[in-house]
PDB file of C-alpha atoms in Angstrom:
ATOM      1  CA  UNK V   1     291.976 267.052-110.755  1.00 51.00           C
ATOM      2  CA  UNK V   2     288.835 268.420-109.147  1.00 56.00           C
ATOM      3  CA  UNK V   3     287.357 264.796-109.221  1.00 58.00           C
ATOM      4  CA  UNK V   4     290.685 263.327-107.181  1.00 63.00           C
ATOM      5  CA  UNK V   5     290.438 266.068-104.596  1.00 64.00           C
ATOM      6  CA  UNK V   6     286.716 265.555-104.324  1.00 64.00           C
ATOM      7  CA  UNK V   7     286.937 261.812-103.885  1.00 63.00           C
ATOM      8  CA  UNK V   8     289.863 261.971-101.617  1.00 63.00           C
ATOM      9  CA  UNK V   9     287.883 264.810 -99.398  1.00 67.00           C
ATOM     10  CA  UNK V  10     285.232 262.265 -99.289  1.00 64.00           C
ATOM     11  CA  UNK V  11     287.397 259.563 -98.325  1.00 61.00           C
ATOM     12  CA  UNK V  12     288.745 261.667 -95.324  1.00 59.00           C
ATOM     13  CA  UNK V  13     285.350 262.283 -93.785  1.00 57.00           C
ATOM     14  CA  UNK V  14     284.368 258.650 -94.007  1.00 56.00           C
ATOM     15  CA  UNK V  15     287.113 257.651 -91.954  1.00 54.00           C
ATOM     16  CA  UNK V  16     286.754 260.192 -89.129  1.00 52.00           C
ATOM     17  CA  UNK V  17     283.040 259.423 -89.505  1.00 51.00           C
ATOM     18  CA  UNK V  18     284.049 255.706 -88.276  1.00 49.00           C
ATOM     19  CA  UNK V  19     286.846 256.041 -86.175  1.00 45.00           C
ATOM     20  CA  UNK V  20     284.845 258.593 -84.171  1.00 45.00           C
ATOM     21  CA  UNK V  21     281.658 256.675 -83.197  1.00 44.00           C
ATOM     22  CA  UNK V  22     283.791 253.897 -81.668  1.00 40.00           C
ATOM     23  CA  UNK V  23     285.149 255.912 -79.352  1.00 40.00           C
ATOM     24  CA  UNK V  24     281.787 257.093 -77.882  1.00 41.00           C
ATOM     25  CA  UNK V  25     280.150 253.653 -77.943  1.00 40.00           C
ATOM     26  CA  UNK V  26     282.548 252.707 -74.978  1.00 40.00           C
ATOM     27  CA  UNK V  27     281.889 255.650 -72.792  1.00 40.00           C
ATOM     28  CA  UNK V  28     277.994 255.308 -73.031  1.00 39.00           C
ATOM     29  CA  UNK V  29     278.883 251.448 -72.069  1.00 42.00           C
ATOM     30  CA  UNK V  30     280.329 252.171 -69.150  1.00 43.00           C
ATOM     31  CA  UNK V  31     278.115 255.073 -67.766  1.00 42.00           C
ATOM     32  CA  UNK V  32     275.133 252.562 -68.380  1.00 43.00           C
ATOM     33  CA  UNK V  33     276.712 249.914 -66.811  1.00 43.00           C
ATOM     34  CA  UNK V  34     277.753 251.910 -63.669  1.00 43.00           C
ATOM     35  CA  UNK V  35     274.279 253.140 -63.548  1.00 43.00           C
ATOM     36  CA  UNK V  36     272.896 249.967 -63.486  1.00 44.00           C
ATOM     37  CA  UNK V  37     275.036 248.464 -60.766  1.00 39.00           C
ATOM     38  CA  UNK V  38     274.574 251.571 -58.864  1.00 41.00           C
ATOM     39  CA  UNK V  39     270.283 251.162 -59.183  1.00 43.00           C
ATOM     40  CA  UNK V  40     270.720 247.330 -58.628  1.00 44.00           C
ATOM     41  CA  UNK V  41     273.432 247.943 -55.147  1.00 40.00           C
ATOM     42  CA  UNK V  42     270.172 250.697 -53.746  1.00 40.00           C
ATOM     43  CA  UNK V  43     267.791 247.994 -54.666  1.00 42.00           C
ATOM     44  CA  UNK V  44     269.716 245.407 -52.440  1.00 44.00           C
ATOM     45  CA  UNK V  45     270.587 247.623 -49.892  1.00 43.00           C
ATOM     46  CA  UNK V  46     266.871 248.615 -49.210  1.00 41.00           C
ATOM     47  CA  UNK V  47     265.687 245.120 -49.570  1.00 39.00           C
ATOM     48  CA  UNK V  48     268.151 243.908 -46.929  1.00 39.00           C
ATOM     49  CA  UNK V  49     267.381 246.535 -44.478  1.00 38.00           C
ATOM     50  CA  UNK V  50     263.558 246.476 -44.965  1.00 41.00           C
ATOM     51  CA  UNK V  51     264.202 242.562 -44.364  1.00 38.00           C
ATOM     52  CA  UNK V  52     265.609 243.595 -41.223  1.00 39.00           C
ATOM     53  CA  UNK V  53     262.856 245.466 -40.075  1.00 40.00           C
ATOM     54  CA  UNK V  54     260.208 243.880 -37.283  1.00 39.00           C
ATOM     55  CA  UNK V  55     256.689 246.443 -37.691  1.00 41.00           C
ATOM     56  CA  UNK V  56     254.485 245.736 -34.468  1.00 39.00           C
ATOM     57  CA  UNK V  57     250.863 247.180 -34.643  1.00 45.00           C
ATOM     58  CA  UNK V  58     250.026 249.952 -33.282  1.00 46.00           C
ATOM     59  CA  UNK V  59     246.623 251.986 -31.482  1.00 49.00           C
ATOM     60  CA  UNK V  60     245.362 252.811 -34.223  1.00 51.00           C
ATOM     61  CA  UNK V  61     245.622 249.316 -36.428  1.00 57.00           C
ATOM     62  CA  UNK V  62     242.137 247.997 -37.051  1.00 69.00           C
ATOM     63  CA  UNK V  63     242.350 244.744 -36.525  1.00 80.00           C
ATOM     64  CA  UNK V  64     239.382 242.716 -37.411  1.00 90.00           C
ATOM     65  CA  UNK V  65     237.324 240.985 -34.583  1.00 96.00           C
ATOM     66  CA  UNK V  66     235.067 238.252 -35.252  1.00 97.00           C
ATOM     67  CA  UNK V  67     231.789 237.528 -33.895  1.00 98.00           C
ATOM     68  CA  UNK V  68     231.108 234.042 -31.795  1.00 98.00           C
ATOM     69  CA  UNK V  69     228.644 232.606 -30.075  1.00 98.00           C
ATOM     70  CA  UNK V  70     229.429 232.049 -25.915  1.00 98.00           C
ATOM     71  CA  UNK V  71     229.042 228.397 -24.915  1.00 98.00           C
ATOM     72  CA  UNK V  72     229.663 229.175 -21.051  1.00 97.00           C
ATOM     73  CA  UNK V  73     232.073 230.669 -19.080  1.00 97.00           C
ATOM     74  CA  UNK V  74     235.109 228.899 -17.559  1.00 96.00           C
ATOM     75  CA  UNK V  75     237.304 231.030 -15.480  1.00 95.00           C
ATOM     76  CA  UNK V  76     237.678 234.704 -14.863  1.00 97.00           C
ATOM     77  CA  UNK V  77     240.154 234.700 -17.636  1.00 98.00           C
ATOM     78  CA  UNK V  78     238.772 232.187 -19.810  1.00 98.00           C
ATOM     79  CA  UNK V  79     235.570 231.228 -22.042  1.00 98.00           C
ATOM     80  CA  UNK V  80     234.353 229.033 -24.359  1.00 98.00           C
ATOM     81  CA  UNK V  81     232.654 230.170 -27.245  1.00 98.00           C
ATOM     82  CA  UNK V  82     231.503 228.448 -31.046  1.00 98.00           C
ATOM     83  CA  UNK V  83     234.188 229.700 -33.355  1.00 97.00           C
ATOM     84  CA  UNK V  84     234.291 228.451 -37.013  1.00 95.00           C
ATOM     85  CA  UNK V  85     231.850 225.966 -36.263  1.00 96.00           C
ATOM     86  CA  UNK V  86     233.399 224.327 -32.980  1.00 97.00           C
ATOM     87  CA  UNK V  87     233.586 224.608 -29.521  1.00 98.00           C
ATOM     88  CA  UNK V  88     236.961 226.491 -28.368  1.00 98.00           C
ATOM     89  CA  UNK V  89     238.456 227.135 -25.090  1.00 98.00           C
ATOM     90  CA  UNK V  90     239.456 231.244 -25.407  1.00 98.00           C
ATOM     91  CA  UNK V  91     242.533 232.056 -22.825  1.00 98.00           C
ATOM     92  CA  UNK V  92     242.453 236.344 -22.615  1.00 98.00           C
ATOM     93  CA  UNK V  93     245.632 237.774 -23.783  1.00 98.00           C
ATOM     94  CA  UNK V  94     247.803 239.613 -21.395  1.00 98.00           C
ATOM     95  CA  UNK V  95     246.251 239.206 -18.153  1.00 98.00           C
ATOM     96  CA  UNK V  96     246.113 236.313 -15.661  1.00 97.00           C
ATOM     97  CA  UNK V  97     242.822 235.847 -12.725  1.00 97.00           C
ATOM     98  CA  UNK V  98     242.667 233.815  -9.618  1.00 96.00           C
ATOM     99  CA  UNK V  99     242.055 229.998  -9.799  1.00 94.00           C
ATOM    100  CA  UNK V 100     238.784 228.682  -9.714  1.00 91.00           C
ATOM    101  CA  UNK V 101     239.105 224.954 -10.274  1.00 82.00           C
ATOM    102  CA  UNK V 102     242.937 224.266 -10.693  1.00 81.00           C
ATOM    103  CA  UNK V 103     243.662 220.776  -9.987  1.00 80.00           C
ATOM    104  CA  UNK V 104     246.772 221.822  -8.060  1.00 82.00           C
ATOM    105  CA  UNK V 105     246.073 225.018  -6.650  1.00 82.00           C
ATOM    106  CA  UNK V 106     241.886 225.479  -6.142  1.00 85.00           C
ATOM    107  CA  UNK V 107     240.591 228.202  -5.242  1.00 91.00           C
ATOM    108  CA  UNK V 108     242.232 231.227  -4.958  1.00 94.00           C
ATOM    109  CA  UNK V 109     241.048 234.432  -3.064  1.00 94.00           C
ATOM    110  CA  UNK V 110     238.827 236.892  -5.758  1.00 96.00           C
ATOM    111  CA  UNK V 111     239.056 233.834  -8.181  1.00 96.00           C
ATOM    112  CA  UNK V 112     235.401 233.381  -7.413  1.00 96.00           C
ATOM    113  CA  UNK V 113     234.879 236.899  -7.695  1.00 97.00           C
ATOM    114  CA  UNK V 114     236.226 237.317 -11.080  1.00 97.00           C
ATOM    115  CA  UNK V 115     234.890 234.850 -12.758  1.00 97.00           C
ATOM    116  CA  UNK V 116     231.251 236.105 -11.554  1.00 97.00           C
ATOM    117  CA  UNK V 117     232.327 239.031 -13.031  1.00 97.00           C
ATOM    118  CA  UNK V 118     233.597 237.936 -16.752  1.00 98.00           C
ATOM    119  CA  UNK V 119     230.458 235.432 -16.455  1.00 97.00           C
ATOM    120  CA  UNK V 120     228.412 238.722 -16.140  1.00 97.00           C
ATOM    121  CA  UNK V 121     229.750 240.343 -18.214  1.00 97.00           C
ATOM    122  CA  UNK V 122     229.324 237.568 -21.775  1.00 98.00           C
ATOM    123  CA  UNK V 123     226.430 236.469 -20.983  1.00 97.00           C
ATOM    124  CA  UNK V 124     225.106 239.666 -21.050  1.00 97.00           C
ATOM    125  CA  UNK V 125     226.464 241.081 -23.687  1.00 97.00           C
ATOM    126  CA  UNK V 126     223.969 240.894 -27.134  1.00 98.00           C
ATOM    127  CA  UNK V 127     227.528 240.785 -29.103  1.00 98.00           C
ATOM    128  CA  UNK V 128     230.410 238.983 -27.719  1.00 98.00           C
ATOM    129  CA  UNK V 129     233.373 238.824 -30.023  1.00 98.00           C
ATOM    130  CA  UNK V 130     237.102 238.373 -30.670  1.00 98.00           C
ATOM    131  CA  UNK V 131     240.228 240.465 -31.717  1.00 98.00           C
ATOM    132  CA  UNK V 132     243.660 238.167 -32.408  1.00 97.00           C
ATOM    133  CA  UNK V 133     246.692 239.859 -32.047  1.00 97.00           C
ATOM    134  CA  UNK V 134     249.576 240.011 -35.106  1.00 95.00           C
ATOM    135  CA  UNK V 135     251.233 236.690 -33.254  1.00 96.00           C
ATOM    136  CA  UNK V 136     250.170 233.262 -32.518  1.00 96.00           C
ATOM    137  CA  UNK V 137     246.644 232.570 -31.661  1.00 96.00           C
ATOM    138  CA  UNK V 138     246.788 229.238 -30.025  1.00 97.00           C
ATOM    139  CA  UNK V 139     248.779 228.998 -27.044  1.00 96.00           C
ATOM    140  CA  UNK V 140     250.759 225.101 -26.058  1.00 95.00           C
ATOM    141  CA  UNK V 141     246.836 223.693 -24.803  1.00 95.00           C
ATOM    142  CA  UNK V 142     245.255 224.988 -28.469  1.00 97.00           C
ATOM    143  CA  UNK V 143     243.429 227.178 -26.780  1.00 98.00           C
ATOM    144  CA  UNK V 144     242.268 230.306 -28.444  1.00 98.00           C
ATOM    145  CA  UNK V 145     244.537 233.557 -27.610  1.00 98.00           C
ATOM    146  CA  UNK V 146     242.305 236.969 -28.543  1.00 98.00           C
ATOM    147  CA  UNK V 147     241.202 240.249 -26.763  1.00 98.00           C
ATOM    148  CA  UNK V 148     237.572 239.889 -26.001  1.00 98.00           C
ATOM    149  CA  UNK V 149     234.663 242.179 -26.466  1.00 98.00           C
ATOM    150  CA  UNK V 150     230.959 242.201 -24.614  1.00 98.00           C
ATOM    151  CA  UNK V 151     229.123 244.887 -26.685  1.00 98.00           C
ATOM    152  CA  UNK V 152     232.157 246.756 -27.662  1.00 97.00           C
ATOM    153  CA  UNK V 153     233.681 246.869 -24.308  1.00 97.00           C
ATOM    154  CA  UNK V 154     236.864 244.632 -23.647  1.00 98.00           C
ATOM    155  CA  UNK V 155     236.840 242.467 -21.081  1.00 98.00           C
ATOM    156  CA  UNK V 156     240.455 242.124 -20.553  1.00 98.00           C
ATOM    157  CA  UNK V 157     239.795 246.045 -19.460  1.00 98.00           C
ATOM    158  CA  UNK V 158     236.834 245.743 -17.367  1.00 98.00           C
ATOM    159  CA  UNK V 159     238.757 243.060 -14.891  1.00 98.00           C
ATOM    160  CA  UNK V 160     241.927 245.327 -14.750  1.00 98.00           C
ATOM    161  CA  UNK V 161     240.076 248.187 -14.033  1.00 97.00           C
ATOM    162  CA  UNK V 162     237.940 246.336 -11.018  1.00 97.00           C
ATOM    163  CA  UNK V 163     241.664 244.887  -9.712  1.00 97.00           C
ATOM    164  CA  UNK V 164     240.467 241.546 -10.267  1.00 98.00           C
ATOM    165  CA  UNK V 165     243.357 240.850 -12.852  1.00 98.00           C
ATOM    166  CA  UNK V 166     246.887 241.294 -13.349  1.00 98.00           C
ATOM    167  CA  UNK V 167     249.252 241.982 -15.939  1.00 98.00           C
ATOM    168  CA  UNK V 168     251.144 238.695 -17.319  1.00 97.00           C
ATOM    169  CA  UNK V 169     252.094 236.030 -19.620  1.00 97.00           C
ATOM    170  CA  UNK V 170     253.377 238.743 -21.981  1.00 97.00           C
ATOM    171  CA  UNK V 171     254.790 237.236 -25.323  1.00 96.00           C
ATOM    172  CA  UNK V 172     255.755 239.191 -27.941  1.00 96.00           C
ATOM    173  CA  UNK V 173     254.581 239.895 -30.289  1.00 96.00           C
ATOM    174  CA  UNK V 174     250.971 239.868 -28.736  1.00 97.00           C
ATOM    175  CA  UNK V 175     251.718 242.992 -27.128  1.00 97.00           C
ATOM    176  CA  UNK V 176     249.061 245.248 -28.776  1.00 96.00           C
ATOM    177  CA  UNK V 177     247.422 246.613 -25.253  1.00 97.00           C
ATOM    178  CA  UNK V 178     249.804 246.450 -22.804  1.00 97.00           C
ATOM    179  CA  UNK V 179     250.907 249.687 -21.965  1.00 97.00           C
ATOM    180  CA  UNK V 180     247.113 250.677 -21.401  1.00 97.00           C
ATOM    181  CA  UNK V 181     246.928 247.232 -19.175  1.00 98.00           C
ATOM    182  CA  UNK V 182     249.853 248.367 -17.351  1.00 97.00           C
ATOM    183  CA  UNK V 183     248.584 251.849 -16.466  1.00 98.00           C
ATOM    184  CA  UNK V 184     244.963 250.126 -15.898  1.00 98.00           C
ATOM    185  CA  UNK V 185     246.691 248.164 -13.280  1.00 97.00           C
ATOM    186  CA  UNK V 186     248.876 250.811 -11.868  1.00 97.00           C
ATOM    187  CA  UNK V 187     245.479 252.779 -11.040  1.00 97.00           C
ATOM    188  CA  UNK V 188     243.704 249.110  -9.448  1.00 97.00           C
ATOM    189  CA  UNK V 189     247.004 248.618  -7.508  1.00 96.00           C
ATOM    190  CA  UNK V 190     246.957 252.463  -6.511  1.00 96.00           C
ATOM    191  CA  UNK V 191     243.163 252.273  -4.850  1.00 96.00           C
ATOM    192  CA  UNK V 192     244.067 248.614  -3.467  1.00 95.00           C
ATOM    193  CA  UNK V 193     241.063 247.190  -5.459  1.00 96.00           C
ATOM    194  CA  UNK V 194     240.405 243.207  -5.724  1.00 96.00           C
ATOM    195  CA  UNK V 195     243.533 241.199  -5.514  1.00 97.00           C
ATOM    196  CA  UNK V 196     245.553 244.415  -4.529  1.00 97.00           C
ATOM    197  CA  UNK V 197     243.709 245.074  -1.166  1.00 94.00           C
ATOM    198  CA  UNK V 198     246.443 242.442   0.107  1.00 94.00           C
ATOM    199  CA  UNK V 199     249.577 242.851   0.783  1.00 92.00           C
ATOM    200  CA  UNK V 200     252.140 240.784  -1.833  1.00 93.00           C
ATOM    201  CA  UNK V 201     249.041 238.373  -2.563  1.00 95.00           C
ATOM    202  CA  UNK V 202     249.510 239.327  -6.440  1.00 94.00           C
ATOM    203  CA  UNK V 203     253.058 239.018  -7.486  1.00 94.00           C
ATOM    204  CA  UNK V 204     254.972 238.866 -10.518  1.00 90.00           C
ATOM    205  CA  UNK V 205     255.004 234.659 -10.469  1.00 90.00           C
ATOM    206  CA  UNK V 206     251.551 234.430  -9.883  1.00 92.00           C
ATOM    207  CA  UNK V 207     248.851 234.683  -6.804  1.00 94.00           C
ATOM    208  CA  UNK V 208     249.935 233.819  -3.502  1.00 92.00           C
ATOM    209  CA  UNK V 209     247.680 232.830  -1.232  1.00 90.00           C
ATOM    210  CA  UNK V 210     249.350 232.400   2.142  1.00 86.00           C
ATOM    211  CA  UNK V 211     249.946 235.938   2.376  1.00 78.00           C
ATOM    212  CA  UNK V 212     246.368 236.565   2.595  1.00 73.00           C
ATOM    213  CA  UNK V 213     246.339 234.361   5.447  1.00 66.00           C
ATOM    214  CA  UNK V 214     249.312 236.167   7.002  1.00 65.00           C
ATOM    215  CA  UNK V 215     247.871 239.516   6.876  1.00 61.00           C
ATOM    216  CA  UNK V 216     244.510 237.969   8.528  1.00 60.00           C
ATOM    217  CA  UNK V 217     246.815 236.476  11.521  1.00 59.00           C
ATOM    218  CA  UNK V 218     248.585 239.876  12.150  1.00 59.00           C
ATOM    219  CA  UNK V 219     245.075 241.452  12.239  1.00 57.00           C
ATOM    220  CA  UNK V 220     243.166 238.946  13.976  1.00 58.00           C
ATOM    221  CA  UNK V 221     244.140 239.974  17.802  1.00 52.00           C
ATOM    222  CA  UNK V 222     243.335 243.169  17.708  1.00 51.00           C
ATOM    223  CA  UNK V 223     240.446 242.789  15.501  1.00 53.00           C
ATOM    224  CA  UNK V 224     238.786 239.704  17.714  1.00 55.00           C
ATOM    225  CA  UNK V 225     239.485 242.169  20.988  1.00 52.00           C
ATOM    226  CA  UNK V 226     237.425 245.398  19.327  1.00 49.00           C
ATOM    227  CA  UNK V 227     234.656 242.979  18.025  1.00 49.00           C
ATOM    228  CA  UNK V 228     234.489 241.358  21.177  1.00 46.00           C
ATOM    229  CA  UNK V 229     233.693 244.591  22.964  1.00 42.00           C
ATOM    230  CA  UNK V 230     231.454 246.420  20.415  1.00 48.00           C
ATOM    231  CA  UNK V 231     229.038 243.465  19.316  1.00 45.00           C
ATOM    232  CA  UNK V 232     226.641 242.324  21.656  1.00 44.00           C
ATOM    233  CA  UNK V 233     226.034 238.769  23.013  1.00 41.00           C
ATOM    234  CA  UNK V 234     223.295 237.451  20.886  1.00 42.00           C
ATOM    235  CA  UNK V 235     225.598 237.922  17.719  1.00 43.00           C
ATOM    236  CA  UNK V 236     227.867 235.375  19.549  1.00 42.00           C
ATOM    237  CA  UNK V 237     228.560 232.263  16.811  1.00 44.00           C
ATOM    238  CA  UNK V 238     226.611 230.018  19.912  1.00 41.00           C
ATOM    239  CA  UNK V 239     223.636 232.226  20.160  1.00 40.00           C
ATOM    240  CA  UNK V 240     223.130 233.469  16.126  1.00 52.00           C
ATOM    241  CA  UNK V 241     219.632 232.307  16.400  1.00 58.00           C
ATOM    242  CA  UNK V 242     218.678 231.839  12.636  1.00 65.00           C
ATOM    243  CA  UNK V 243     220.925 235.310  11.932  1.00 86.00           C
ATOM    244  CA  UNK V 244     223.125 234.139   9.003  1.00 86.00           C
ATOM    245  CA  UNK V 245     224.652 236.909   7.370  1.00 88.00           C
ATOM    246  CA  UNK V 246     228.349 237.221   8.451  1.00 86.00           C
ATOM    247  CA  UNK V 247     230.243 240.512   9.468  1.00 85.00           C
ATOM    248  CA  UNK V 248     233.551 240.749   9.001  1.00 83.00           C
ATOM    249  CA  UNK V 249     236.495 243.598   9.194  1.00 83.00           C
ATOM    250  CA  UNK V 250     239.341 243.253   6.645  1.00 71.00           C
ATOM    251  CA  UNK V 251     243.093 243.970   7.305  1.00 57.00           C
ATOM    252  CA  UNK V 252     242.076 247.660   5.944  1.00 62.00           C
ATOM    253  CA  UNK V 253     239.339 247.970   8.609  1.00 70.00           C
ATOM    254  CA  UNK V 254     236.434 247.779   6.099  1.00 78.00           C
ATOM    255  CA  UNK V 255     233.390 246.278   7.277  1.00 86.00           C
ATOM    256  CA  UNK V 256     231.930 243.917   5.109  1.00 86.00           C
ATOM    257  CA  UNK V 257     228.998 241.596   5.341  1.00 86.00           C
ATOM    258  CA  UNK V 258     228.521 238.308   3.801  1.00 82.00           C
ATOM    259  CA  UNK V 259     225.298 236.030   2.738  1.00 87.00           C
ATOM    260  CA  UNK V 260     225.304 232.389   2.501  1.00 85.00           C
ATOM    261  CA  UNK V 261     225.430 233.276  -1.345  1.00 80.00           C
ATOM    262  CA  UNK V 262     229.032 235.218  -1.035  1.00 77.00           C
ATOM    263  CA  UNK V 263     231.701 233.367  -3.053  1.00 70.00           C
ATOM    264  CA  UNK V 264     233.522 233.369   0.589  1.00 70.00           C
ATOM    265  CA  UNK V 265     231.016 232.595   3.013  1.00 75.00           C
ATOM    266  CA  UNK V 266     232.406 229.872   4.079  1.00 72.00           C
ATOM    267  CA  UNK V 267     235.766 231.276   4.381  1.00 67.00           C
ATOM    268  CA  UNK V 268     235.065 234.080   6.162  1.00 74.00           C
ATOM    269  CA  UNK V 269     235.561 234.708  10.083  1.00 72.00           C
ATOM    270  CA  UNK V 270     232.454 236.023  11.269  1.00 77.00           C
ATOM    271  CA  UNK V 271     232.894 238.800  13.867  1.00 78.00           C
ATOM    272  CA  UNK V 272     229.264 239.526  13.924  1.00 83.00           C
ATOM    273  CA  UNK V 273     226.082 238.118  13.166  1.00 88.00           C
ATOM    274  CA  UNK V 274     223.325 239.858  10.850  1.00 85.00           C
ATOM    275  CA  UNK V 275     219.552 238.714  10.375  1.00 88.00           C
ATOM    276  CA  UNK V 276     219.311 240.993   7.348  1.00 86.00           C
ATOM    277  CA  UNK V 277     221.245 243.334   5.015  1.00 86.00           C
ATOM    278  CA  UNK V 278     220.061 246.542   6.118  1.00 84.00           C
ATOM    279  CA  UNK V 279     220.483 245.297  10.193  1.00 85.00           C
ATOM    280  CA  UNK V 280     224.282 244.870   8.291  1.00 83.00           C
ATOM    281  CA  UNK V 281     224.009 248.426   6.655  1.00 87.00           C
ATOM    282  CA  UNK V 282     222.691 250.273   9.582  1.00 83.00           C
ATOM    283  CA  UNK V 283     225.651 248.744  11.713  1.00 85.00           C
ATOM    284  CA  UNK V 284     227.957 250.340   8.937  1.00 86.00           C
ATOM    285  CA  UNK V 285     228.747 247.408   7.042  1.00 86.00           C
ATOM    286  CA  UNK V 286     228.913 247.049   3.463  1.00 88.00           C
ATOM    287  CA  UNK V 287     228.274 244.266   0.671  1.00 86.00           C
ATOM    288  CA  UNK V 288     231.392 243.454  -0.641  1.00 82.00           C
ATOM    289  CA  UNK V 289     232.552 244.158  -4.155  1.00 71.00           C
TER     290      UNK V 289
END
């Protein structure tokens, strides 16, 4: 009798041995299973938003610049340099100069100026290099777009800072500097230095010349009348007698003066006539910028 109870005792706790693991197996299943869809839904989610995400550099990226050699200057905004063993044309990001040489337009007031001024400044400089922006860097004529550096100072700044440069051609994203370009300009514009000393001659479409020539017209009168009176007759254009040096008055009433080897000699209106710089100084003229 003891045997039969023992066995059947035994019997009883094999069967609720089995029936009861079946009935956790499911639940773990499911919990796993909902866990995983769960992790694998975050995973998608964050890989679809971080897709959507554009990250533009910032001030303090490093971005690497890279050493070249300068082949010449070509333009106030352009050089060309040896890069990678060629010769490339380099077009400055973010700003835009006067016209030197353009087959269309020539050349344009303080176009002279600031390419004198970027030549100056490379072929001076013991380092010259480059800094490419996160973007493209070759523009539709395969030139070379970069930020350029003479001895650690960018060039780009130097020419904004002088107001022989403006603001422009902005593509995104190349955009690295140009909230400091736009203040640099704001303070060039501000002291009406370079191409802001006249009136609408820098606009947002480019460099217009003919307003330079307006605001010369307006001012010419008036100008012609007080030079007339104060300058005496031997600095008469008949009677310069050798004198060369030209002085002029600008639209702002600054008197400049201007040697045969001025960027705008020949352009200039001479309302007087100098024999030397300091017979120019002493009459309160100054050399221009």
């Amino acid at each position: 009798m003891n045997k039969r109870m023992l066995t059947a005792m035994l019997t009883a706790l094999l069967l609720l041995s089995g029936c009861s693991q079946p009935l956790m197996s499911p639940a773990t299943s499911n919990e796993g299973t909902a866990t995983s869809v769960k992790s694998e839904a975050k995973t998608n989610n964050t890989s679809t938003t971080n897709s959507k995400q554009t990250t533009y550099p910032t001030d303090d990226l490093n971005l690497p610049r890279v050493a070249v050699e300068l082949v010449k200057a070509v333009d106030g905004d352009t050089i060309s340099v040896m890069f990678e063993g060629k010769k490339e044309n380099v077009r400055m990001l973010l700003i835009d100069t006067p016209e030197t040489s353009h087959p269309k337009l020539g050349v344009q007031p303080f176009g002279p100026e600031a390419k004198a001024f970027t030549k100056e400044l490379v072929e001076q400089a013991d380092l010259l290099e480059l800094e490419f922006d996160i973007g493209p860097n070759r523009d539709k004529y395969s030139r070379l777009l970069a930020y350029v550096y003479a001895d650690g100072k960018m060039v780009q700044e130097s020419l904004l800072e002088e107001g022989l440069a403006r603001v422009a051609y902005i593509y995104p994203p190349n955009t690295r500097y140009v909230d400091k370009f736009d203040d640099l300009q704001r303070i060039s514009r501000d002291q009406a230095l370079g191409i802001w000393s006249v009136e609408n001659y820098a606009q947002e479409d480019g460099f217009h010349p003919e307003e330079q020539d307006n605001t010369n017209n307006k001012n010419n009168g008036s100008r012609n009348n007080t030079a007339a009176i104060q300058a005496p007759k031997e600095n008469s254009q008949e009677s310069k007698q050798g004198c060369d040096i030209k002085g002029n008055i600008n639209s702002k009433g600054e008197k400049i003066y201007h040697t045969p080897e001025s960027p705008y000699y020949e352009r200039t209106k001479q309302e007087q006539w100098f024999c030397s710089e300091a017979e120019a100084v002493q009459a309160g003229f100054r050399a221009p910028k």
